[in-house]
Amino acid sequence: MRSWTGPAVAPVAGSAQPLRLHDTSTQVVRPVPRGGTVGLYVCGITPYDTTHLGHAATYVTFDLINRLLLDAGEQVHYVQNITDVDDPLFERAARDGVDWRELGTAEVASFRKDMEALSILPPRDYVGAIESVDEVVEMVGQLLENGSAYQLTEHDSPDGYEDVYFRHDASGNFGYESNYPVDVMNEFFAERGGDPDREGKRHPLDALVWRAARPGEPSWHAPWGDGRPGWHIECSAIARNRLGMGFAIQGGGDDLIFPHHEFSAAHAEAAGGGGRFAQLYVHTGMIGLDGVKMSKSLGNLVRVRELVAEGIDPAAIRVGLYVGHYRSARSWSAEILEEAQARLALWRGAISAAEPAPAAPAIELVRAALADDLDTPTALRHVDAWARVTNGVDSVTGGDDAAGTGRAVPRTEDGAEMASALINLMGVGV
Ligand code: ZN
């Protein structure tokens, strides 16, 4: 599928530091493997109700990772999917009386615009589930052939549908990604799209990889019977076929730790190809609104396009999201946005000052903070400190404003270097 248009990335003065990230599977902060091409797979949207700030926080986080890897001279192969065939999409389309394909197309178009507004670098491969059905059919075939998956029969399926299930322990390493105890697995499996009570399954945690065709649902041909892909195997197939096994980073929101990422890994590992699915599993915390978790069911979503339509600078959205660490559950509020705007004004004033403080030492501190598992709160404080030294303690000057755009115009090399670091490393246009 067509990706979006990304801003160009320019080199930043000074030198990068090796990036270290928290890996969910080992629960420690580890170096990102270097050299060759760094494979980065981030689970994409199901195209409805996008792009709320929870989505934005996730894609901004992985954009930051992408930018830091590029800054370190790595080649990054970034892949993202779109779950454009799934029950939540069908349910929303039915509720609103629209065709699910049209809803998906319109939402993906909005998502692209939001990603462009937020200066997020596009993935090299942006792949829809519909586009990758052949790849899923191939992988389900491999799982059936080697005994890692089984098909319900007319005999053991109470509704007669011959769905295909993955034996949850087929990879021999089930549970290594999430490290969750079995009671937590059971709870999340039931809450997040699993079907523990489905009769005919050999184990409650066995996961659907192919849903047999039902009346009124889209379906595709497969040798064992027409149907459509399960959720997890879509990402297994798309990632494996583009990045190979053992790629560097599998990423997404922390609600994907289980079952989605556990099964994405297990499916690909059981299908063969050798080794583990990804080397690091990186997860972002959820975003709340005024202290309450932001969710579709609560109806308290704040959307990027609504903020942009109000005239909010997308750079302020990024800075607001950077105020908390990416792994923590964070809150969004009007105060956070106001503080982010004030911060940008402070920075812009310093960038366009006649005599800014030397930028290089501050940029080195920003890089060090970001390389340490994306310590954005500390990185922001280093930029603040540089700006305060430039502007005089706690005095915020307006700075130059190029024709009312809010953009700072650097007059000096130091101002230009800091502006370059902010846009190229952090995606914050000043
Ligand atoms: Zn996924």
CSV table of C-alpha atoms and ligand atoms in Angstrom, one decimal:
chain,number,residue,atom,x,y,z
A,1,MET,CA,0.0,0.0,0.0
A,2,ARG,CA,1.2,3.5,-0.6
A,3,SER,CA,3.0,4.9,2.4
A,4,TRP,CA,3.0,8.7,3.2
A,5,THR,CA,5.3,11.5,2.3
A,6,GLY,CA,8.2,11.9,4.8
A,7,PRO,CA,10.4,14.8,5.6
A,8,ALA,CA,14.0,14.6,4.5
A,9,VAL,CA,16.5,13.8,7.3
A,10,ALA,CA,19.7,15.7,7.4
A,11,PRO,CA,22.9,14.8,9.3
A,12,VAL,CA,23.3,16.5,12.8
A,13,ALA,CA,26.7,17.9,13.9
A,14,GLY,CA,28.6,15.8,16.4
A,15,SER,CA,28.4,12.0,16.8
A,16,ALA,CA,25.7,9.6,17.7
A,17,GLN,CA,25.7,7.2,20.6
A,18,PRO,CA,24.7,3.5,20.3
A,19,LEU,CA,21.0,3.1,21.0
A,20,ARG,CA,19.9,1.0,24.0
A,21,LEU,CA,16.2,0.0,24.4
A,22,HIS,CA,14.2,-1.9,27.0
A,23,ASP,CA,13.4,-5.4,25.7
A,24,THR,CA,10.1,-6.9,27.1
A,25,SER,CA,11.3,-10.5,26.5
A,26,THR,CA,14.4,-10.2,28.7
A,27,GLN,CA,13.1,-7.2,30.8
A,28,VAL,CA,16.4,-5.4,30.5
A,29,VAL,CA,17.7,-2.4,28.6
A,30,ARG,CA,19.9,-3.8,25.8
A,31,PRO,CA,21.8,-2.5,22.8
A,32,VAL,CA,20.0,-2.5,19.5
A,33,PRO,CA,22.0,-4.8,17.2
A,34,ARG,CA,24.1,-2.7,14.8
A,35,GLY,CA,25.5,-3.2,11.3
A,36,GLY,CA,23.9,-4.4,8.2
A,37,THR,CA,20.3,-3.4,8.0
A,38,VAL,CA,18.3,-2.8,11.2
A,39,GLY,CA,14.8,-4.4,10.8
A,40,LEU,CA,12.0,-2.5,12.5
A,41,TYR,CA,8.5,-3.8,12.5
A,42,VAL,CA,5.7,-1.8,14.1
A,43,CYS,CA,2.1,-3.0,14.3
A,44,GLY,CA,-0.1,-0.6,12.4
A,45,ILE,CA,-3.7,0.5,12.9
A,46,THR,CA,-7.0,-1.2,12.4
A,47,PRO,CA,-8.4,1.6,10.3
A,48,TYR,CA,-11.2,3.1,12.3
A,49,ASP,CA,-11.1,5.8,15.0
A,50,THR,CA,-7.6,7.0,14.1
A,51,THR,CA,-5.4,8.7,14.9
A,52,HIS,CA,-5.9,9.3,18.6
A,53,LEU,CA,-3.0,10.4,20.9
A,54,GLY,CA,-2.4,6.8,22.0
A,55,HIS,CA,-1.6,5.9,18.4
A,56,ALA,CA,0.4,9.1,18.0
A,57,ALA,CA,2.5,8.3,21.1
A,58,THR,CA,3.3,4.8,19.7
A,59,TYR,CA,4.3,6.0,16.2
A,60,VAL,CA,6.2,9.0,17.5
A,61,THR,CA,8.2,6.7,19.8
A,62,PHE,CA,9.2,4.4,16.9
A,63,ASP,CA,9.9,7.4,14.7
A,64,LEU,CA,12.3,8.5,17.4
A,65,ILE,CA,13.9,5.1,17.3
A,66,ASN,CA,14.1,5.2,13.5
A,67,ARG,CA,15.7,8.7,13.6
A,68,LEU,CA,18.3,7.8,16.3
A,69,LEU,CA,19.3,4.7,14.2
A,70,LEU,CA,19.6,6.8,11.1
A,71,ASP,CA,21.6,9.4,13.1
A,72,ALA,CA,24.0,6.5,14.1
A,73,GLY,CA,24.5,5.7,10.5
A,74,GLU,CA,22.4,2.6,10.3
A,75,GLN,CA,20.3,1.5,7.4
A,76,VAL,CA,16.8,1.0,8.7
A,77,HIS,CA,14.2,-1.2,7.0
A,78,TYR,CA,10.9,-0.1,8.6
A,79,VAL,CA,7.8,-2.2,8.0
A,80,GLN,CA,4.3,-1.4,9.2
A,81,ASN,CA,1.1,-3.2,8.5
A,82,ILE,CA,-2.6,-2.1,8.4
A,83,THR,CA,-5.1,-4.6,9.8
A,84,ASP,CA,-7.7,-3.8,7.2
A,85,VAL,CA,-9.6,-7.0,7.6
A,86,ASP,CA,-10.8,-7.6,11.1
A,87,ASP,CA,-13.9,-7.8,13.3
A,88,PRO,CA,-13.6,-4.4,15.0
A,89,LEU,CA,-13.5,-2.8,11.5
A,90,PHE,CA,-16.6,-4.7,10.3
A,91,GLU,CA,-18.5,-3.9,13.5
A,92,ARG,CA,-17.8,-0.2,13.2
A,93,ALA,CA,-18.7,-0.2,9.5
A,94,ALA,CA,-22.0,-2.0,10.3
A,95,ARG,CA,-22.8,0.4,13.2
A,96,ASP,CA,-22.2,3.4,10.9
A,97,GLY,CA,-23.9,1.8,7.9
A,98,VAL,CA,-20.9,2.1,5.6
A,99,ASP,CA,-18.9,-0.4,3.6
A,100,TRP,CA,-15.9,-1.6,5.6
A,101,ARG,CA,-13.6,-1.2,2.7
A,102,GLU,CA,-14.6,2.4,2.3
A,103,LEU,CA,-14.2,3.0,6.0
A,104,GLY,CA,-10.8,1.5,5.9
A,105,THR,CA,-9.6,3.5,2.9
A,106,ALA,CA,-10.9,6.8,4.4
A,107,GLU,CA,-9.2,6.1,7.8
A,108,VAL,CA,-5.9,5.1,6.2
A,109,ALA,CA,-6.0,8.4,4.3
A,110,SER,CA,-6.6,10.3,7.5
A,111,PHE,CA,-3.8,8.4,9.2
A,112,ARG,CA,-1.3,9.2,6.5
A,113,LYS,CA,-2.2,12.9,6.9
A,114,ASP,CA,-1.7,12.7,10.6
A,115,MET,CA,1.7,11.0,10.2
A,116,GLU,CA,2.8,13.7,7.8
A,117,ALA,CA,1.6,16.4,10.2
A,118,LEU,CA,3.6,14.8,13.0
A,119,SER,CA,6.8,14.6,10.8
A,120,ILE,CA,6.9,10.8,11.1
A,121,LEU,CA,9.2,9.1,8.6
A,122,PRO,CA,7.3,6.7,6.5
A,123,PRO,CA,7.9,2.9,6.6
A,124,ARG,CA,9.7,1.5,3.5
A,125,ASP,CA,6.9,-1.2,3.4
A,126,TYR,CA,3.4,-0.3,4.3
A,127,VAL,CA,1.4,-3.5,3.9
A,128,GLY,CA,-2.3,-4.1,4.3
A,129,ALA,CA,-3.7,-7.4,5.5
A,130,ILE,CA,-5.7,-7.7,2.3
A,131,GLU,CA,-2.5,-7.4,0.3
A,132,SER,CA,-0.8,-10.1,2.3
A,133,VAL,CA,-3.4,-12.8,2.3
A,134,ASP,CA,-1.3,-15.0,0.0
A,135,GLU,CA,1.6,-14.8,2.5
A,136,VAL,CA,-0.7,-15.8,5.4
A,137,VAL,CA,-2.0,-18.7,3.3
A,138,GLU,CA,1.6,-19.8,2.8
A,139,MET,CA,2.4,-19.6,6.5
A,140,VAL,CA,-0.8,-21.4,7.6
A,141,GLY,CA,0.0,-24.1,5.1
A,142,GLN,CA,3.5,-24.5,6.7
A,143,LEU,CA,2.0,-24.7,10.2
A,144,LEU,CA,-0.6,-27.3,9.2
A,145,GLU,CA,2.0,-29.3,7.4
A,146,ASN,CA,4.4,-29.5,10.3
A,147,GLY,CA,1.7,-30.1,12.9
A,148,SER,CA,1.8,-26.7,14.6
A,149,ALA,CA,-1.7,-26.0,13.6
A,150,TYR,CA,-4.9,-28.0,13.2
A,151,GLN,CA,-8.2,-27.6,11.5
A,152,LEU,CA,-11.5,-28.1,13.3
A,153,THR,CA,-13.6,-30.6,11.5
A,154,GLU,CA,-17.4,-30.7,11.0
A,155,HIS,CA,-17.3,-33.3,13.8
A,156,ASP,CA,-15.6,-31.2,16.5
A,157,SER,CA,-16.7,-27.7,15.5
A,158,PRO,CA,-20.0,-27.0,17.1
A,159,ASP,CA,-21.0,-24.5,14.5
A,160,GLY,CA,-19.7,-26.5,11.6
A,161,TYR,CA,-17.0,-23.9,10.6
A,162,GLU,CA,-13.7,-25.5,10.0
A,163,ASP,CA,-11.4,-22.8,11.4
A,164,VAL,CA,-7.7,-23.4,11.7
A,165,TYR,CA,-6.0,-23.0,15.1
A,166,PHE,CA,-2.4,-22.7,16.2
A,167,ARG,CA,-1.2,-25.1,19.0
A,168,HIS,CA,-0.1,-22.4,21.4
A,169,ASP,CA,3.0,-24.4,22.5
A,170,ALA,CA,4.1,-25.5,19.1
A,171,SER,CA,7.2,-23.3,19.0
A,172,GLY,CA,8.5,-24.8,22.2
A,173,ASN,CA,9.2,-21.4,23.6
A,174,PHE,CA,5.7,-20.0,24.2
A,175,GLY,CA,5.7,-17.2,26.8
A,176,TYR,CA,9.2,-15.9,26.3
A,177,GLU,CA,8.1,-12.7,24.8
A,178,SER,CA,5.6,-11.5,27.5
A,179,ASN,CA,6.9,-13.5,30.5
A,180,TYR,CA,3.3,-13.4,31.8
A,181,PRO,CA,2.0,-16.1,34.2
A,182,VAL,CA,-0.7,-18.3,32.8
A,183,ASP,CA,-3.5,-16.6,34.6
A,184,VAL,CA,-2.6,-13.2,33.1
A,185,MET,CA,-2.3,-14.9,29.7
A,186,ASN,CA,-5.8,-16.3,30.1
A,187,GLU,CA,-7.2,-13.0,31.1
A,188,PHE,CA,-5.6,-11.0,28.3
A,189,PHE,CA,-6.4,-13.7,25.7
A,190,ALA,CA,-10.1,-13.4,26.6
A,191,GLU,CA,-10.1,-9.6,26.6
A,192,ARG,CA,-8.0,-9.0,23.5
A,193,GLY,CA,-9.6,-10.9,20.7
A,194,GLY,CA,-9.0,-14.5,21.8
A,195,ASP,CA,-11.7,-17.2,22.0
A,196,PRO,CA,-10.8,-19.4,25.0
A,197,ASP,CA,-14.3,-20.9,25.2
A,198,ARG,CA,-14.5,-22.0,21.6
A,199,GLU,CA,-15.6,-25.6,21.6
A,200,GLY,CA,-13.5,-28.1,19.6
A,201,LYS,CA,-10.1,-26.4,20.3
A,202,ARG,CA,-7.5,-28.6,21.9
A,203,HIS,CA,-6.5,-25.9,24.4
A,204,PRO,CA,-8.1,-22.6,25.5
A,205,LEU,CA,-5.0,-20.6,24.5
A,206,ASP,CA,-4.8,-22.0,21.0
A,207,ALA,CA,-5.0,-19.0,18.6
A,208,LEU,CA,-7.0,-18.6,15.4
A,209,VAL,CA,-4.9,-18.4,12.3
A,210,TRP,CA,-7.5,-18.9,9.6
A,211,ARG,CA,-11.2,-18.2,10.1
A,212,ALA,CA,-13.4,-20.2,7.8
A,213,ALA,CA,-15.7,-18.2,5.5
A,214,ARG,CA,-19.0,-17.1,7.1
A,215,PRO,CA,-22.0,-15.6,5.3
A,216,GLY,CA,-21.6,-11.9,5.0
A,217,GLU,CA,-17.8,-11.9,5.7
A,218,PRO,CA,-15.1,-11.4,3.2
A,219,SER,CA,-13.1,-14.5,2.3
A,220,TRP,CA,-10.2,-15.7,0.2
A,221,HIS,CA,-9.2,-19.0,-1.2
A,222,ALA,CA,-7.0,-21.4,0.6
A,223,PRO,CA,-6.3,-25.1,-0.1
A,224,TRP,CA,-8.0,-26.2,3.1
A,225,GLY,CA,-11.0,-24.0,2.7
A,226,ASP,CA,-11.9,-20.4,2.0
A,227,GLY,CA,-11.6,-17.9,4.8
A,228,ARG,CA,-9.6,-15.0,6.2
A,229,PRO,CA,-6.5,-14.5,8.2
A,230,GLY,CA,-6.3,-14.5,12.0
A,231,TRP,CA,-4.9,-11.3,13.5
A,232,HIS,CA,-1.5,-12.4,14.8
A,233,ILE,CA,-0.4,-14.4,11.7
A,234,GLU,CA,-0.8,-11.3,9.5
A,235,CYS,CA,2.1,-9.6,11.3
A,236,SER,CA,4.1,-12.9,11.5
A,237,ALA,CA,4.0,-13.3,7.7
A,238,ILE,CA,4.5,-9.6,6.7
A,239,ALA,CA,7.5,-9.2,9.1
A,240,ARG,CA,9.2,-12.5,8.3
A,241,ASN,CA,8.8,-12.2,4.5
A,242,ARG,CA,10.4,-8.7,4.5
A,243,LEU,CA,12.8,-8.7,7.4
A,244,GLY,CA,13.7,-12.3,7.8
A,245,MET,CA,13.8,-14.1,11.2
A,246,GLY,CA,15.8,-12.5,14.0
A,247,PHE,CA,15.1,-8.9,12.9
A,248,ALA,CA,16.1,-6.2,15.4
A,249,ILE,CA,12.9,-4.7,16.8
A,250,GLN,CA,9.2,-5.7,17.0
A,251,GLY,CA,7.2,-2.8,18.4
A,252,GLY,CA,3.8,-1.6,19.4
A,253,GLY,CA,1.7,-0.5,22.3
A,254,ASP,CA,2.0,-2.5,25.5
A,255,ASP,CA,-1.5,-3.9,25.1
A,256,LEU,CA,0.0,-5.9,22.2
A,257,ILE,CA,2.5,-7.7,24.5
A,258,PHE,CA,0.0,-10.5,24.8
A,259,PRO,CA,-1.5,-12.2,23.0
A,260,HIS,CA,-0.6,-10.4,19.8
A,261,HIS,CA,3.2,-10.2,19.9
A,262,GLU,CA,3.6,-13.5,21.8
A,263,PHE,CA,1.6,-15.3,19.0
A,264,SER,CA,3.2,-13.3,16.1
A,265,ALA,CA,6.5,-14.6,17.3
A,266,ALA,CA,5.3,-18.1,18.0
A,267,HIS,CA,3.6,-18.5,14.6
A,268,ALA,CA,6.7,-17.5,12.7
A,269,GLU,CA,9.0,-19.5,14.9
A,270,ALA,CA,6.9,-22.6,14.6
A,271,ALA,CA,6.6,-22.2,10.8
A,272,GLY,CA,10.3,-22.7,10.5
A,273,GLY,CA,13.1,-20.4,9.3
A,274,GLY,CA,15.2,-20.7,12.4
A,275,GLY,CA,15.7,-18.8,15.6
A,276,ARG,CA,13.5,-16.3,17.3
A,277,PHE,CA,11.2,-13.9,15.5
A,278,ALA,CA,12.7,-10.6,16.8
A,279,GLN,CA,15.7,-9.7,18.9
A,280,LEU,CA,14.1,-7.0,20.9
A,281,TYR,CA,10.4,-6.5,21.7
A,282,VAL,CA,9.8,-2.8,22.5
A,283,HIS,CA,6.5,-1.5,23.9
A,284,THR,CA,5.0,1.9,24.6
A,285,GLY,CA,2.7,2.8,27.5
A,286,MET,CA,-0.9,3.8,27.2
A,287,ILE,CA,-2.0,7.4,27.1
A,288,GLY,CA,-4.8,8.6,29.3
A,289,LEU,CA,-6.8,11.8,29.2
A,290,ASP,CA,-6.8,13.8,32.4
A,291,GLY,CA,-5.8,10.7,34.3
A,292,VAL,CA,-8.4,8.3,32.7
A,293,LYS,CA,-7.2,5.8,30.2
A,294,MET,CA,-8.0,6.9,26.6
A,295,SER,CA,-10.0,4.3,24.9
A,296,LYS,CA,-12.6,3.8,22.2
A,297,SER,CA,-15.1,2.3,24.6
A,298,LEU,CA,-14.9,5.3,27.0
A,299,GLY,CA,-15.3,7.7,24.1
A,300,ASN,CA,-12.5,10.0,25.4
A,301,LEU,CA,-10.2,9.9,22.4
A,302,VAL,CA,-8.3,13.0,21.5
A,303,ARG,CA,-7.4,12.9,17.8
A,304,VAL,CA,-4.4,14.4,16.1
A,305,ARG,CA,-6.5,15.8,13.3
A,306,GLU,CA,-8.8,17.6,15.7
A,307,LEU,CA,-5.9,19.3,17.5
A,308,VAL,CA,-4.3,20.2,14.1
A,309,ALA,CA,-7.7,21.6,12.9
A,310,GLU,CA,-7.7,23.8,16.1
A,311,GLY,CA,-4.4,25.2,14.9
A,312,ILE,CA,-2.3,23.4,17.4
A,313,ASP,CA,1.3,23.1,16.2
A,314,PRO,CA,2.1,19.4,15.7
A,315,ALA,CA,5.6,20.0,17.1
A,316,ALA,CA,3.8,20.8,20.4
A,317,ILE,CA,2.0,17.5,20.3
A,318,ARG,CA,5.3,15.7,19.9
A,319,VAL,CA,6.9,17.7,22.8
A,320,GLY,CA,3.9,17.0,25.0
A,321,LEU,CA,4.2,13.3,24.3
A,322,TYR,CA,7.9,13.4,25.1
A,323,VAL,CA,7.3,14.9,28.6
A,324,GLY,CA,6.7,11.4,29.9
A,325,HIS,CA,8.9,8.3,29.3
A,326,TYR,CA,7.6,6.2,26.5
A,327,ARG,CA,7.2,3.1,28.6
A,328,SER,CA,5.1,4.7,31.3
A,329,ALA,CA,1.4,5.1,31.3
A,330,ARG,CA,1.0,8.8,30.6
A,331,SER,CA,-1.7,11.3,30.7
A,332,TRP,CA,-2.6,14.0,28.2
A,333,SER,CA,-4.2,17.3,29.4
A,334,ALA,CA,-4.7,20.9,28.3
A,335,GLU,CA,-1.9,21.8,30.8
A,336,ILE,CA,0.6,19.5,29.1
A,337,LEU,CA,-0.2,21.0,25.7
A,338,GLU,CA,0.2,24.5,27.1
A,339,GLU,CA,3.5,23.6,28.7
A,340,ALA,CA,4.7,22.1,25.4
A,341,GLN,CA,3.7,25.3,23.6
A,342,ALA,CA,5.6,27.4,26.2
A,343,ARG,CA,8.6,25.2,25.8
A,344,LEU,CA,8.6,25.5,22.1
A,345,ALA,CA,8.4,29.3,22.4
A,346,LEU,CA,11.4,29.2,24.8
A,347,TRP,CA,13.4,27.1,22.4
A,348,ARG,CA,12.5,29.1,19.4
A,349,GLY,CA,13.5,32.3,21.2
A,350,ALA,CA,16.9,30.8,21.9
A,351,ILE,CA,17.4,29.4,18.4
A,352,SER,CA,16.8,32.8,16.8
A,353,ALA,CA,18.8,34.7,19.5
A,354,ALA,CA,21.8,36.8,18.4
A,355,GLU,CA,24.2,34.9,20.6
A,356,PRO,CA,23.0,31.5,21.6
A,357,ALA,CA,24.9,29.3,24.1
A,358,PRO,CA,27.2,26.8,22.4
A,359,ALA,CA,24.9,24.1,21.0
A,360,ALA,CA,27.3,21.2,20.7
A,361,PRO,CA,27.6,20.3,24.4
A,362,ALA,CA,23.8,20.4,24.8
A,363,ILE,CA,23.2,18.3,21.7
A,364,GLU,CA,25.7,15.7,23.1
A,365,LEU,CA,23.6,15.6,26.3
A,366,VAL,CA,20.4,15.2,24.3
A,367,ARG,CA,21.8,12.4,22.3
A,368,ALA,CA,23.1,10.6,25.4
A,369,ALA,CA,19.7,10.9,27.1
A,370,LEU,CA,17.8,9.6,24.0
A,371,ALA,CA,20.3,6.7,23.5
A,372,ASP,CA,19.5,5.6,27.0
A,373,ASP,CA,16.2,3.9,26.3
A,374,LEU,CA,14.7,7.1,24.9
A,375,ASP,CA,14.9,9.3,28.0
A,376,THR,CA,13.0,12.1,26.5
A,377,PRO,CA,12.1,13.9,29.7
A,378,THR,CA,15.9,14.4,30.4
A,379,ALA,CA,16.5,15.3,26.7
A,380,LEU,CA,13.8,18.1,27.0
A,381,ARG,CA,15.4,19.4,30.1
A,382,HIS,CA,18.8,19.7,28.4
A,383,VAL,CA,17.3,21.7,25.6
A,384,ASP,CA,15.5,23.9,28.2
A,385,ALA,CA,18.8,24.5,30.0
A,386,TRP,CA,20.5,25.5,26.8
A,387,ALA,CA,17.6,27.8,26.0
A,388,ARG,CA,17.6,29.4,29.5
A,389,VAL,CA,21.3,30.0,29.4
A,390,THR,CA,20.8,31.7,26.0
A,391,ASN,CA,17.8,33.7,26.9
A,392,GLY,CA,18.9,34.7,30.4
A,393,VAL,CA,17.6,32.7,33.4
A,394,ASP,CA,13.9,32.1,33.2
A,395,SER,CA,13.3,35.0,30.8
A,396,VAL,CA,11.4,33.8,27.8
A,397,THR,CA,11.8,35.9,24.8
A,398,GLY,CA,9.6,35.7,21.8
A,399,GLY,CA,12.3,35.3,19.2
A,400,ASP,CA,11.8,36.0,15.6
A,401,ASP,CA,8.8,34.7,14.0
A,402,ALA,CA,9.0,34.1,10.2
A,403,ALA,CA,5.9,35.8,8.9
A,404,GLY,CA,3.8,34.5,11.8
A,405,THR,CA,4.5,30.8,11.1
A,406,GLY,CA,5.8,30.2,14.6
A,407,ARG,CA,9.1,29.0,13.1
A,408,ALA,CA,12.3,30.3,14.5
A,409,VAL,CA,14.9,31.8,12.2
A,410,PRO,CA,18.4,30.9,13.4
A,411,ARG,CA,20.9,33.7,13.0
A,412,THR,CA,23.9,31.8,14.2
A,413,GLU,CA,25.6,28.4,13.7
A,414,ASP,CA,24.7,27.4,17.2
A,415,GLY,CA,21.0,28.3,16.7
A,416,ALA,CA,21.0,26.4,13.4
A,417,GLU,CA,22.7,23.3,15.0
A,418,MET,CA,20.1,23.1,17.8
A,419,ALA,CA,17.2,23.6,15.3
A,420,SER,CA,18.7,20.8,13.2
A,421,ALA,CA,19.1,18.5,16.2
A,422,LEU,CA,15.5,19.0,17.2
A,423,ILE,CA,14.0,18.3,13.8
A,424,ASN,CA,16.3,15.6,12.7
A,425,LEU,CA,16.7,13.6,16.0
A,426,MET,CA,13.3,14.3,17.6
A,427,GLY,CA,11.0,15.3,14.7
A,428,VAL,CA,10.3,18.6,16.4
A,429,GLY,CA,10.1,21.4,13.9
A,430,VAL,CA,11.2,24.7,15.4
B,1,ZN,ZN,0.9,-6.7,14.6
